[in-house]
C-alpha cells in the first residue's frame, strides 16, 4: 500500500542555483536506482544557466520542504513542447510523476507535448499509456570497442581537416550544423549561445572537434566528447555530433570524419565509444554498423 503525497507544484521560468543543485541530486539518485540518467545534456546545461533562456520552464514538486520531483520543458520553434522529468526514487508510486506530466500538458496547450523516456523503462511506458501518450520517436544509443580495427579516413584531395578554433569558427559551425540537421528538432535548432554553453563545460576540448575544410569553407565536422571515469564505470568516448553540409554530400565526409574522431578517442586511451542516432535514420545506422557499432540502449 502506498501513500499519496500532498504536493506543492511550482511552475517557474527560472530557478536558483540552490534549486538546480537539488534537481541534480535527484537526477543522481534516480540514475543510481535505474541505471540510466533521466535528464539529458541539454537539461543539465539549462540548469547550469538556469536564468538565461526564456524558452525553458521548470516544474518543481515538493512535499513539505523536500524536492521530490522535477520536470523540464523547452519550446522548439512553435512545435511540440519537449520535456524530461524525474521523480526521487523514495517518492515514486505516489502520483508525483502524474502530477508533473499534467502540469506539462497544461503548459503545452494545443501545440502538444513530447516527453522523453530514457532507457525505455516499463514504469514510464505505463505512465504514458495512462495519460494518453503514444510512442513517436526512438533514439538509439550505439557502442563499439575502440580496440577493434578502424579503417583510416580518406578525404578528397582538395579537403583538409583541422581542429576547431575558439573565437573563429562558431558562426560557420552553427550555419553548417543547422543545414546538416534541418530536420532534427534539437540538434538543428542550436544557436551560437547553445554552442557557447557547451564550450563552457569542463568536457569541451577543441582538439577533439574536427572540421573538414575546402579552402576557407566548412564542409563538415565531427565533434567528440569524453565522459570521465566515475566510481561505477570507466571513461568512455562519444561521437557527440557528425554533420556534413548538404552541398558536400556524396564525398564520403561523414564516414571519414567519424573515423578521424574514433582514432582521436583511441589515442586518448579510451576503450569504448558511444553515439546517439534516431531509430528511423536507416542510412546513418547502416554507416555506423559498418564502422562496428551495435545498438546498446534505447530512449
mmCIF file of C-alpha atoms in Angstrom:
data_model
loop_
_atom_site.group_PDB
_atom_site.id
_atom_site.type_symbol
_atom_site.label_atom_id
_atom_site.label_comp_id
_atom_site.label_asym_id
_atom_site.label_seq_id
_atom_site.Cartn_x
_atom_site.Cartn_y
_atom_site.Cartn_z
ATOM 1 C CA UNK A 1 0.000 0.000 0.000
ATOM 2 C CA UNK A 2 1.384 3.443 -0.941
ATOM 3 C CA UNK A 3 0.554 6.885 0.400
ATOM 4 C CA UNK A 4 -0.424 9.721 -1.937
ATOM 5 C CA UNK A 5 1.737 12.771 -1.373
ATOM 6 C CA UNK A 6 0.420 16.255 -0.695
ATOM 7 C CA UNK A 7 2.342 18.164 -3.322
ATOM 8 C CA UNK A 8 3.228 21.783 -3.792
ATOM 9 C CA UNK A 9 3.955 22.256 -7.502
ATOM 10 C CA UNK A 10 5.647 25.415 -8.786
ATOM 11 C CA UNK A 11 5.951 26.372 -12.456
ATOM 12 C CA UNK A 12 8.908 28.718 -12.927
ATOM 13 C CA UNK A 13 10.668 30.484 -15.776
ATOM 14 C CA UNK A 14 13.965 30.360 -13.904
ATOM 15 C CA UNK A 15 15.311 28.650 -10.803
ATOM 16 C CA UNK A 16 18.082 29.424 -8.361
ATOM 17 C CA UNK A 17 21.459 27.723 -8.196
ATOM 18 C CA UNK A 18 20.343 26.033 -4.951
ATOM 19 C CA UNK A 19 17.200 24.669 -6.630
ATOM 20 C CA UNK A 20 19.242 23.464 -9.603
ATOM 21 C CA UNK A 21 21.545 21.636 -7.194
ATOM 22 C CA UNK A 22 18.507 19.935 -5.620
ATOM 23 C CA UNK A 23 17.369 18.767 -9.057
ATOM 24 C CA UNK A 24 20.802 17.348 -9.849
ATOM 25 C CA UNK A 25 20.811 15.424 -6.561
ATOM 26 C CA UNK A 26 17.507 13.774 -7.522
ATOM 27 C CA UNK A 27 18.873 13.093 -11.009
ATOM 28 C CA UNK A 28 21.926 11.368 -9.494
ATOM 29 C CA UNK A 29 19.785 9.269 -7.135
ATOM 30 C CA UNK A 30 17.496 8.218 -9.995
ATOM 31 C CA UNK A 31 20.468 7.337 -12.202
ATOM 32 C CA UNK A 32 21.883 5.082 -9.482
ATOM 33 C CA UNK A 33 18.492 3.457 -8.842
ATOM 34 C CA UNK A 34 17.571 2.890 -12.508
ATOM 35 C CA UNK A 35 20.933 2.502 -14.213
ATOM 36 C CA UNK A 36 20.021 5.227 -16.732
ATOM 37 C CA UNK A 37 20.055 9.033 -16.459
ATOM 38 C CA UNK A 38 16.569 10.605 -16.669
ATOM 39 C CA UNK A 39 17.847 14.047 -17.753
ATOM 40 C CA UNK A 40 19.959 14.735 -20.834
ATOM 41 C CA UNK A 41 22.822 17.123 -21.580
ATOM 42 C CA UNK A 42 20.541 19.982 -22.664
ATOM 43 C CA UNK A 43 18.582 19.822 -19.402
ATOM 44 C CA UNK A 44 21.793 19.950 -17.369
ATOM 45 C CA UNK A 45 23.034 22.883 -19.432
ATOM 46 C CA UNK A 46 19.771 24.729 -18.811
ATOM 47 C CA UNK A 47 20.133 24.027 -15.085
ATOM 48 C CA UNK A 48 23.674 25.392 -15.201
ATOM 49 C CA UNK A 49 22.342 28.529 -16.941
ATOM 50 C CA UNK A 50 19.023 28.477 -15.100
ATOM 51 C CA UNK A 51 18.093 32.133 -15.631
ATOM 52 C CA UNK A 52 19.342 32.599 -19.197
ATOM 53 C CA UNK A 53 16.705 31.168 -21.567
ATOM 54 C CA UNK A 54 13.071 32.310 -21.615
ATOM 55 C CA UNK A 55 12.084 29.246 -23.687
ATOM 56 C CA UNK A 56 12.723 26.944 -20.707
ATOM 57 C CA UNK A 57 10.183 26.169 -17.985
ATOM 58 C CA UNK A 58 10.997 24.384 -14.732
ATOM 59 C CA UNK A 59 8.327 22.488 -12.761
ATOM 60 C CA UNK A 60 9.238 21.700 -9.143
ATOM 61 C CA UNK A 61 7.206 19.292 -6.995
ATOM 62 C CA UNK A 62 7.749 19.498 -3.235
ATOM 63 C CA UNK A 63 6.472 17.641 -0.237
ATOM 64 C CA UNK A 64 6.912 19.859 2.820
ATOM 65 C CA UNK A 65 10.374 21.349 2.191
ATOM 66 C CA UNK A 66 11.783 18.427 0.185
ATOM 67 C CA UNK A 67 12.003 18.380 -3.600
ATOM 68 C CA UNK A 68 10.521 15.066 -4.767
ATOM 69 C CA UNK A 69 10.110 15.645 -8.485
ATOM 70 C CA UNK A 70 11.169 17.877 -11.344
ATOM 71 C CA UNK A 71 10.132 18.458 -14.956
ATOM 72 C CA UNK A 72 11.957 20.457 -17.593
ATOM 73 C CA UNK A 73 10.201 21.810 -20.682
ATOM 74 C CA UNK A 74 11.780 23.538 -23.669
ATOM 75 C CA UNK A 75 9.878 25.098 -26.562
ATOM 76 C CA UNK A 76 11.132 24.435 -30.068
ATOM 77 C CA UNK A 77 10.223 26.978 -32.778
ATOM 78 C CA UNK A 78 6.475 26.626 -32.335
ATOM 79 C CA UNK A 79 6.486 22.833 -32.392
ATOM 80 C CA UNK A 80 5.544 20.479 -29.560
ATOM 81 C CA UNK A 81 6.885 21.222 -26.092
ATOM 82 C CA UNK A 82 9.779 18.821 -25.381
ATOM 83 C CA UNK A 83 10.084 17.648 -21.799
ATOM 84 C CA UNK A 84 12.009 15.466 -19.354
ATOM 85 C CA UNK A 85 11.041 14.564 -15.830
ATOM 86 C CA UNK A 86 12.473 12.786 -12.807
ATOM 87 C CA UNK A 87 10.942 11.586 -9.535
ATOM 88 C CA UNK A 88 13.024 10.884 -6.440
ATOM 89 C CA UNK A 89 13.296 7.088 -6.005
ATOM 90 C CA UNK A 90 11.850 7.162 -2.472
ATOM 91 C CA UNK A 91 8.797 9.175 -3.637
ATOM 92 C CA UNK A 92 7.635 7.025 -6.534
ATOM 93 C CA UNK A 93 4.245 5.363 -6.992
ATOM 94 C CA UNK A 94 2.619 8.264 -5.131
ATOM 95 C CA UNK A 95 1.330 10.374 -8.006
ATOM 96 C CA UNK A 96 4.340 12.677 -8.379
ATOM 97 C CA UNK A 97 5.117 11.768 -11.994
ATOM 98 C CA UNK A 98 1.463 12.004 -12.988
ATOM 99 C CA UNK A 99 1.147 15.445 -11.380
ATOM 100 C CA UNK A 100 4.240 16.698 -13.188
ATOM 101 C CA UNK A 101 3.008 15.449 -16.568
ATOM 102 C CA UNK A 102 -0.421 17.022 -16.069
ATOM 103 C CA UNK A 103 1.237 20.381 -15.425
ATOM 104 C CA UNK A 104 3.307 19.883 -18.582
ATOM 105 C CA UNK A 105 0.144 19.144 -20.598
ATOM 106 C CA UNK A 106 -1.359 22.437 -19.393
ATOM 107 C CA UNK A 107 1.835 24.273 -20.346
ATOM 108 C CA UNK A 108 1.935 22.715 -23.805
ATOM 109 C CA UNK A 109 -1.562 23.727 -24.852
ATOM 110 C CA UNK A 110 -2.636 22.998 -28.440
ATOM 111 C CA UNK A 111 0.961 22.705 -29.666
ATOM 112 C CA UNK A 112 1.258 19.315 -27.990
ATOM 113 C CA UNK A 113 3.744 17.708 -25.639
ATOM 114 C CA UNK A 114 6.550 15.191 -26.154
ATOM 115 C CA UNK A 115 8.184 13.629 -23.088
ATOM 116 C CA UNK A 116 11.409 11.631 -23.251
ATOM 117 C CA UNK A 117 11.530 8.243 -21.518
ATOM 118 C CA UNK A 118 15.224 7.435 -21.188
ATOM 119 C CA UNK A 119 16.034 3.744 -21.111
ATOM 120 C CA UNK A 120 12.540 2.764 -22.281
ATOM 121 C CA UNK A 121 11.623 1.874 -18.686
ATOM 122 C CA UNK A 122 8.422 -0.095 -18.067
ATOM 123 C CA UNK A 123 7.193 2.427 -15.462
ATOM 124 C CA UNK A 124 7.473 5.268 -17.976
ATOM 125 C CA UNK A 125 5.575 3.207 -20.530
ATOM 126 C CA UNK A 126 2.782 2.538 -18.038
ATOM 127 C CA UNK A 127 2.512 6.220 -17.083
ATOM 128 C CA UNK A 128 2.436 7.331 -20.716
ATOM 129 C CA UNK A 129 -0.314 4.840 -21.518
ATOM 130 C CA UNK A 130 -2.404 6.000 -18.532
ATOM 131 C CA UNK A 131 -2.141 9.626 -19.682
ATOM 132 C CA UNK A 132 -2.899 9.013 -23.345
ATOM 133 C CA UNK A 133 0.559 9.324 -24.907
ATOM 134 C CA UNK A 134 1.691 7.422 -27.983
ATOM 135 C CA UNK A 135 5.210 6.459 -28.976
ATOM 136 C CA UNK A 136 6.521 8.705 -31.775
ATOM 137 C CA UNK A 137 10.315 8.535 -31.744
ATOM 138 C CA UNK A 138 13.119 6.156 -30.751
ATOM 139 C CA UNK A 139 16.645 7.345 -30.076
ATOM 140 C CA UNK A 140 19.236 4.571 -30.250
ATOM 141 C CA UNK A 141 22.433 4.501 -28.287
ATOM 142 C CA UNK A 142 25.090 2.552 -30.216
ATOM 143 C CA UNK A 143 28.521 1.442 -28.959
ATOM 144 C CA UNK A 144 31.722 -0.140 -30.183
ATOM 145 C CA UNK A 145 35.099 -1.047 -28.729
ATOM 146 C CA UNK A 146 37.988 1.162 -29.760
ATOM 147 C CA UNK A 147 40.440 -1.736 -29.906
ATOM 148 C CA UNK A 148 38.605 -3.062 -32.964
ATOM 149 C CA UNK A 149 40.107 -2.114 -36.357
ATOM 150 C CA UNK A 150 39.363 1.401 -37.625
ATOM 151 C CA UNK A 151 39.644 1.982 -41.385
ATOM 152 C CA UNK A 152 41.837 5.077 -41.881
ATOM 153 C CA UNK A 153 39.912 8.103 -43.177
ATOM 154 C CA UNK A 154 40.139 9.070 -46.847
ATOM 155 C CA UNK A 155 39.360 12.662 -47.886
ATOM 156 C CA UNK A 156 39.141 14.292 -51.327
ATOM 157 C CA UNK A 157 42.434 15.852 -52.403
ATOM 158 C CA UNK A 158 41.134 19.412 -52.006
ATOM 159 C CA UNK A 159 39.760 18.846 -48.474
ATOM 160 C CA UNK A 160 41.841 19.244 -45.346
ATOM 161 C CA UNK A 161 40.957 18.621 -41.706
ATOM 162 C CA UNK A 162 41.798 20.880 -38.796
ATOM 163 C CA UNK A 163 40.514 21.340 -35.247
ATOM 164 C CA UNK A 164 38.027 23.928 -34.046
ATOM 165 C CA UNK A 165 39.344 27.432 -33.335
ATOM 166 C CA UNK A 166 37.551 29.092 -30.403
ATOM 167 C CA UNK A 167 36.546 32.645 -31.298
ATOM 168 C CA UNK A 168 36.771 31.967 -35.034
ATOM 169 C CA UNK A 169 34.590 29.008 -36.073
ATOM 170 C CA UNK A 170 31.380 29.445 -34.052
ATOM 171 C CA UNK A 171 29.219 31.193 -36.674
ATOM 172 C CA UNK A 172 30.288 28.905 -39.526
ATOM 173 C CA UNK A 173 29.697 25.807 -37.423
ATOM 174 C CA UNK A 174 26.177 26.917 -36.446
ATOM 175 C CA UNK A 175 25.286 27.529 -40.126
ATOM 176 C CA UNK A 176 26.558 24.130 -41.294
ATOM 177 C CA UNK A 177 25.043 22.339 -38.297
ATOM 178 C CA UNK A 178 21.626 23.912 -38.995
ATOM 179 C CA UNK A 179 21.796 22.867 -42.651
ATOM 180 C CA UNK A 180 23.031 19.342 -41.888
ATOM 181 C CA UNK A 181 20.335 18.768 -39.240
ATOM 182 C CA UNK A 182 17.497 20.788 -40.785
ATOM 183 C CA UNK A 183 15.004 18.030 -39.965
ATOM 184 C CA UNK A 184 16.289 17.355 -36.451
ATOM 185 C CA UNK A 185 14.208 19.018 -33.694
ATOM 186 C CA UNK A 186 17.065 19.520 -31.216
ATOM 187 C CA UNK A 187 20.432 19.469 -32.973
ATOM 188 C CA UNK A 188 19.334 21.584 -35.923
ATOM 189 C CA UNK A 189 17.987 24.333 -33.677
ATOM 190 C CA UNK A 190 21.294 25.005 -31.889
ATOM 191 C CA UNK A 191 22.359 28.655 -31.705
ATOM 192 C CA UNK A 192 25.718 30.289 -31.055
ATOM 193 C CA UNK A 193 24.633 30.696 -27.423
ATOM 194 C CA UNK A 194 23.842 26.956 -27.223
ATOM 195 C CA UNK A 195 27.289 26.201 -28.656
ATOM 196 C CA UNK A 196 28.987 28.509 -26.181
ATOM 197 C CA UNK A 197 27.147 26.876 -23.288
ATOM 198 C CA UNK A 198 28.751 23.601 -24.296
ATOM 199 C CA UNK A 199 32.131 25.245 -24.812
ATOM 200 C CA UNK A 200 31.948 26.436 -21.194
ATOM 201 C CA UNK A 201 31.644 22.857 -19.910
ATOM 202 C CA UNK A 202 34.666 21.057 -18.370
ATOM 203 C CA UNK A 203 34.478 18.300 -21.001
ATOM 204 C CA UNK A 204 34.835 20.643 -24.002
ATOM 205 C CA UNK A 205 38.085 20.066 -25.891
ATOM 206 C CA UNK A 206 38.645 21.886 -29.210
ATOM 207 C CA UNK A 207 41.376 19.359 -30.048
ATOM 208 C CA UNK A 208 38.631 16.719 -30.303
ATOM 209 C CA UNK A 209 36.425 18.893 -32.557
ATOM 210 C CA UNK A 210 37.347 18.202 -36.196
ATOM 211 C CA UNK A 211 36.409 20.380 -39.183
ATOM 212 C CA UNK A 212 36.607 19.321 -42.840
ATOM 213 C CA UNK A 213 37.518 22.392 -44.901
ATOM 214 C CA UNK A 214 37.767 23.222 -48.600
ATOM 215 C CA UNK A 215 39.887 26.374 -48.653
ATOM 216 C CA UNK A 216 38.106 28.537 -46.036
ATOM 217 C CA UNK A 217 34.705 26.858 -46.371
ATOM 218 C CA UNK A 218 33.437 24.441 -43.719
ATOM 219 C CA UNK A 219 32.032 21.280 -45.307
ATOM 220 C CA UNK A 220 31.502 19.023 -42.295
ATOM 221 C CA UNK A 221 32.523 18.268 -38.738
ATOM 222 C CA UNK A 222 32.962 15.598 -36.084
ATOM 223 C CA UNK A 223 32.647 16.813 -32.503
ATOM 224 C CA UNK A 224 33.852 14.218 -29.990
ATOM 225 C CA UNK A 225 33.311 14.120 -26.247
ATOM 226 C CA UNK A 226 34.914 12.209 -23.374
ATOM 227 C CA UNK A 227 32.800 11.110 -20.399
ATOM 228 C CA UNK A 228 35.232 10.926 -17.468
ATOM 229 C CA UNK A 229 35.647 7.844 -15.312
ATOM 230 C CA UNK A 230 33.377 7.569 -12.271
ATOM 231 C CA UNK A 231 33.318 5.036 -9.420
ATOM 232 C CA UNK A 232 30.831 2.806 -11.251
ATOM 233 C CA UNK A 233 32.219 2.995 -14.793
ATOM 234 C CA UNK A 234 35.329 3.723 -16.822
ATOM 235 C CA UNK A 235 35.821 6.724 -19.091
ATOM 236 C CA UNK A 236 34.081 6.439 -22.462
ATOM 237 C CA UNK A 237 34.264 8.450 -25.662
ATOM 238 C CA UNK A 238 31.298 9.774 -27.602
ATOM 239 C CA UNK A 239 30.632 10.644 -31.213
ATOM 240 C CA UNK A 240 28.884 13.784 -29.975
ATOM 241 C CA UNK A 241 27.867 15.111 -33.400
ATOM 242 C CA UNK A 242 28.808 14.381 -37.010
ATOM 243 C CA UNK A 243 27.389 16.657 -39.692
ATOM 244 C CA UNK A 244 28.005 17.335 -43.373
ATOM 245 C CA UNK A 245 26.744 20.332 -45.358
ATOM 246 C CA UNK A 246 24.088 19.341 -47.933
ATOM 247 C CA UNK A 247 26.368 20.852 -50.611
ATOM 248 C CA UNK A 248 29.110 18.379 -49.647
ATOM 249 C CA UNK A 249 27.048 15.193 -49.620
ATOM 250 C CA UNK A 250 28.435 12.269 -51.614
ATOM 251 C CA UNK A 251 32.101 12.963 -50.845
ATOM 252 C CA UNK A 252 32.354 10.351 -48.087
ATOM 253 C CA UNK A 253 32.992 13.023 -45.463
ATOM 254 C CA UNK A 254 30.666 11.554 -42.819
ATOM 255 C CA UNK A 255 32.492 8.221 -42.804
ATOM 256 C CA UNK A 256 35.932 9.852 -42.955
ATOM 257 C CA UNK A 257 35.196 12.352 -40.179
ATOM 258 C CA UNK A 258 33.774 9.605 -37.975
ATOM 259 C CA UNK A 259 36.970 7.567 -38.426
ATOM 260 C CA UNK A 260 39.088 10.638 -37.636
ATOM 261 C CA UNK A 261 37.248 11.105 -34.355
ATOM 262 C CA UNK A 262 37.439 7.411 -33.453
ATOM 263 C CA UNK A 263 41.209 7.416 -33.945
ATOM 264 C CA UNK A 264 41.464 10.506 -31.759
ATOM 265 C CA UNK A 265 39.423 8.884 -28.974
ATOM 266 C CA UNK A 266 41.546 5.746 -29.195
ATOM 267 C CA UNK A 267 44.675 7.922 -28.850
ATOM 268 C CA UNK A 268 43.223 9.239 -25.590
ATOM 269 C CA UNK A 269 43.474 5.702 -24.172
ATOM 270 C CA UNK A 270 39.717 5.046 -24.173
ATOM 271 C CA UNK A 271 38.336 1.546 -24.579
ATOM 272 C CA UNK A 272 34.778 2.241 -25.758
ATOM 273 C CA UNK A 273 32.820 4.852 -27.688
ATOM 274 C CA UNK A 274 29.080 5.554 -27.887
ATOM 275 C CA UNK A 275 26.783 7.647 -30.049
ATOM 276 C CA UNK A 276 23.094 8.512 -30.373
ATOM 277 C CA UNK A 277 21.080 8.245 -33.584
ATOM 278 C CA UNK A 278 17.371 8.330 -34.424
ATOM 279 C CA UNK A 279 15.962 4.857 -34.896
ATOM 280 C CA UNK A 280 14.402 5.766 -38.270
ATOM 281 C CA UNK A 281 17.669 7.169 -39.673
ATOM 282 C CA UNK A 282 18.445 3.961 -41.514
ATOM 283 C CA UNK A 283 21.198 5.497 -43.653
ATOM 284 C CA UNK A 284 23.176 6.702 -40.630
ATOM 285 C CA UNK A 285 22.610 3.434 -38.753
ATOM 286 C CA UNK A 286 23.933 1.490 -41.739
ATOM 287 C CA UNK A 287 27.106 3.625 -41.766
ATOM 288 C CA UNK A 288 27.620 3.167 -38.035
ATOM 289 C CA UNK A 289 27.061 -0.589 -38.241
ATOM 290 C CA UNK A 290 29.713 -0.807 -40.973
ATOM 291 C CA UNK A 291 32.025 1.052 -38.571
ATOM 292 C CA UNK A 292 31.454 -1.636 -35.919
ATOM 293 C CA UNK A 293 28.711 -0.047 -33.792
ATOM 294 C CA UNK A 294 25.813 -2.058 -32.369
ATOM 295 C CA UNK A 295 22.708 -0.879 -30.513
ATOM 296 C CA UNK A 296 23.173 -0.843 -26.738
ATOM 297 C CA UNK A 297 20.223 1.160 -25.342
ATOM 298 C CA UNK A 298 17.004 2.901 -26.364
ATOM 299 C CA UNK A 299 15.293 6.171 -25.379
#
